[in-house]
Amino acid sequence: MNLNDLPLAEFAFPGPLRDQLVAAILSGAKTSTSALALEYERENEPLPKAGQQSAVVDSEGRRVAVIEMTEVRVIRLADVDLQHALDEGEGDKSVGEWRAGHERFWHSAEVREELDDPDFTVDDDTQVLAQRFRLVHTV
């Protein structure tokens, strides 16, 4: 398996949060993730599909693992369920905790800059890409 041939899976931005998320993937604690569907639309990028493999990169840009998507759903933010929130491996015990953490991230200066929208906010109807994956390989 040549990791250089796989598309990249980048979690958050380089730094402490990415390091935490990558560690959770490598430990097996993180088996789901969420993204804004808007990010894919703005980049004119196709949504991931079940069976697609990606190389997980750390904050240094090193490819450290391979994950395979097992399920990809586009759902309303209000419809994220407890199992998805728990499987994100970030220690949240409720959907409310999960949502508060994700709103902090999605409302951050970095995300707003990436979206080129200084006033970007999410609400119940925001479309979220809820993805499940399995760890296939670690480096």
Short mmCIF file of C-alpha atoms in Angstrom, two decimals:
data_model
loop_
_atom_site.label_atom_id
_atom_site.label_comp_id
_atom_site.label_asym_id
_atom_site.label_seq_id
_atom_site.Cartn_x
_atom_site.Cartn_y
_atom_site.Cartn_z
CA MET A 1 0.00 0.00 0.00
CA ASN A 2 1.52 3.29 -1.10
CA LEU A 3 0.24 6.06 1.18
CA ASN A 4 1.47 8.69 -1.29
CA ASP A 5 -1.13 7.55 -3.82
CA LEU A 6 -4.07 8.16 -1.47
CA PRO A 7 -5.98 11.41 -1.01
CA LEU A 8 -5.26 13.18 2.27
CA ALA A 9 -7.53 13.11 5.31
CA GLU A 10 -6.82 16.25 7.31
CA PHE A 11 -8.56 16.61 10.65
CA ALA A 12 -8.97 20.19 11.91
CA PHE A 13 -6.01 22.53 11.35
CA PRO A 14 -2.38 21.66 12.15
CA GLY A 15 -1.81 22.06 15.88
CA PRO A 16 -3.05 20.66 19.19
CA LEU A 17 -6.57 19.77 18.02
CA ARG A 18 -5.29 17.88 14.98
CA ASP A 19 -2.75 16.08 17.17
CA GLN A 20 -5.54 15.07 19.57
CA LEU A 21 -7.78 13.83 16.76
CA VAL A 22 -5.02 11.87 15.03
CA ALA A 23 -4.06 10.25 18.35
CA ALA A 24 -7.71 9.24 18.83
CA ILE A 25 -7.78 7.70 15.34
CA LEU A 26 -4.56 5.79 15.97
CA SER A 27 -5.85 4.49 19.32
CA GLY A 28 -9.15 3.38 17.78
CA ALA A 29 -11.19 5.81 19.92
CA LYS A 30 -12.23 7.93 16.92
CA THR A 31 -14.30 6.15 14.27
CA SER A 32 -16.50 9.00 13.08
CA THR A 33 -16.03 12.60 12.05
CA SER A 34 -18.09 15.57 10.93
CA ALA A 35 -17.53 18.25 8.34
CA LEU A 36 -19.55 21.04 6.84
CA ALA A 37 -21.08 20.01 3.51
CA LEU A 38 -20.54 23.66 2.53
CA GLU A 39 -16.77 23.13 2.53
CA TYR A 40 -17.07 20.49 -0.20
CA GLU A 41 -19.49 22.64 -2.21
CA ARG A 42 -17.20 25.70 -2.05
CA GLU A 43 -14.20 23.66 -3.20
CA ASN A 44 -16.28 21.91 -5.87
CA GLU A 45 -15.01 18.67 -4.34
CA PRO A 46 -16.96 15.40 -4.50
CA LEU A 47 -18.19 14.03 -1.20
CA PRO A 48 -16.32 11.01 0.17
CA LYS A 49 -17.94 7.63 -0.48
CA ALA A 50 -18.06 4.40 1.46
CA GLY A 51 -15.04 2.29 0.52
CA GLN A 52 -12.82 5.30 -0.18
CA GLN A 53 -9.43 5.17 1.53
CA SER A 54 -7.45 8.21 2.65
CA ALA A 55 -4.08 8.87 4.26
CA VAL A 56 -4.38 10.60 7.64
CA VAL A 57 -1.82 13.36 8.10
CA ASP A 58 -0.48 14.74 11.36
CA SER A 59 0.35 18.37 12.14
CA GLU A 60 3.73 17.98 10.44
CA GLY A 61 2.09 16.79 7.22
CA ARG A 62 3.32 13.20 7.67
CA ARG A 63 1.06 10.40 6.50
CA VAL A 64 0.54 8.33 9.65
CA ALA A 65 -2.40 6.04 8.88
CA VAL A 66 -4.94 4.88 6.33
CA ILE A 67 -8.66 5.05 7.02
CA GLU A 68 -11.52 3.69 4.94
CA MET A 69 -14.93 5.35 4.87
CA THR A 70 -17.66 2.92 5.85
CA GLU A 71 -20.62 5.33 5.85
CA VAL A 72 -21.18 8.87 4.63
CA ARG A 73 -24.40 10.78 5.33
CA VAL A 74 -25.43 14.39 4.77
CA ILE A 75 -27.70 15.36 7.66
CA ARG A 76 -28.95 18.46 9.42
CA LEU A 77 -26.83 19.57 12.36
CA ALA A 78 -29.88 19.09 14.58
CA ASP A 79 -30.06 15.42 13.51
CA VAL A 80 -26.58 14.35 14.66
CA ASP A 81 -27.19 11.42 17.00
CA LEU A 82 -25.53 10.43 20.26
CA GLN A 83 -23.70 7.42 18.80
CA HIS A 84 -22.06 9.59 16.15
CA ALA A 85 -21.05 12.14 18.80
CA LEU A 86 -19.58 9.43 21.06
CA ASP A 87 -17.73 7.77 18.17
CA GLU A 88 -15.94 11.02 17.34
CA GLY A 89 -13.67 10.05 20.25
CA GLU A 90 -13.35 13.55 21.70
CA GLY A 91 -14.77 12.66 25.11
CA ASP A 92 -18.20 14.21 24.63
CA LYS A 93 -20.92 12.52 26.70
CA SER A 94 -23.91 14.12 24.99
CA VAL A 95 -24.95 15.57 21.66
CA GLY A 96 -25.09 18.98 23.37
CA GLU A 97 -21.42 18.72 24.39
CA TRP A 98 -20.47 17.52 20.92
CA ARG A 99 -22.38 20.36 19.28
CA ALA A 100 -20.89 23.04 21.55
CA GLY A 101 -17.35 21.88 20.70
CA HIS A 102 -18.07 21.71 16.99
CA GLU A 103 -19.74 25.11 16.98
CA ARG A 104 -16.64 26.60 18.66
CA PHE A 105 -14.53 25.09 15.87
CA TRP A 106 -16.88 26.04 13.01
CA HIS A 107 -17.22 29.58 14.36
CA SER A 108 -13.45 29.97 14.80
CA ALA A 109 -11.47 32.61 12.96
CA GLU A 110 -9.65 29.86 11.00
CA VAL A 111 -12.85 28.30 9.64
CA ARG A 112 -14.41 31.67 8.90
CA GLU A 113 -11.24 32.68 7.05
CA GLU A 114 -11.21 29.41 5.10
CA LEU A 115 -14.85 29.99 4.12
CA ASP A 116 -14.12 33.67 3.39
CA ASP A 117 -17.09 34.59 5.59
CA PRO A 118 -16.23 36.50 8.79
CA ASP A 119 -19.82 36.12 10.07
CA PHE A 120 -20.32 32.42 9.30
CA THR A 121 -22.49 30.58 11.82
CA VAL A 122 -24.20 27.22 11.91
CA ASP A 123 -27.80 26.49 12.91
CA ASP A 124 -30.05 23.44 13.19
CA ASP A 125 -30.46 23.26 9.40
CA THR A 126 -26.74 23.44 8.54
CA GLN A 127 -25.82 20.43 6.40
CA VAL A 128 -23.21 18.25 8.07
CA LEU A 129 -21.25 15.43 6.48
CA ALA A 130 -21.41 12.67 9.11
CA GLN A 131 -18.75 10.10 8.25
CA ARG A 132 -17.85 6.74 9.77
CA PHE A 133 -14.53 5.10 9.05
CA ARG A 134 -12.29 2.27 10.08
CA LEU A 135 -8.55 2.30 10.66
CA VAL A 136 -6.94 0.15 7.95
CA HIS A 137 -3.22 0.71 8.45
CA THR A 138 -0.79 2.66 10.63
CA VAL A 139 2.71 3.71 9.74
#
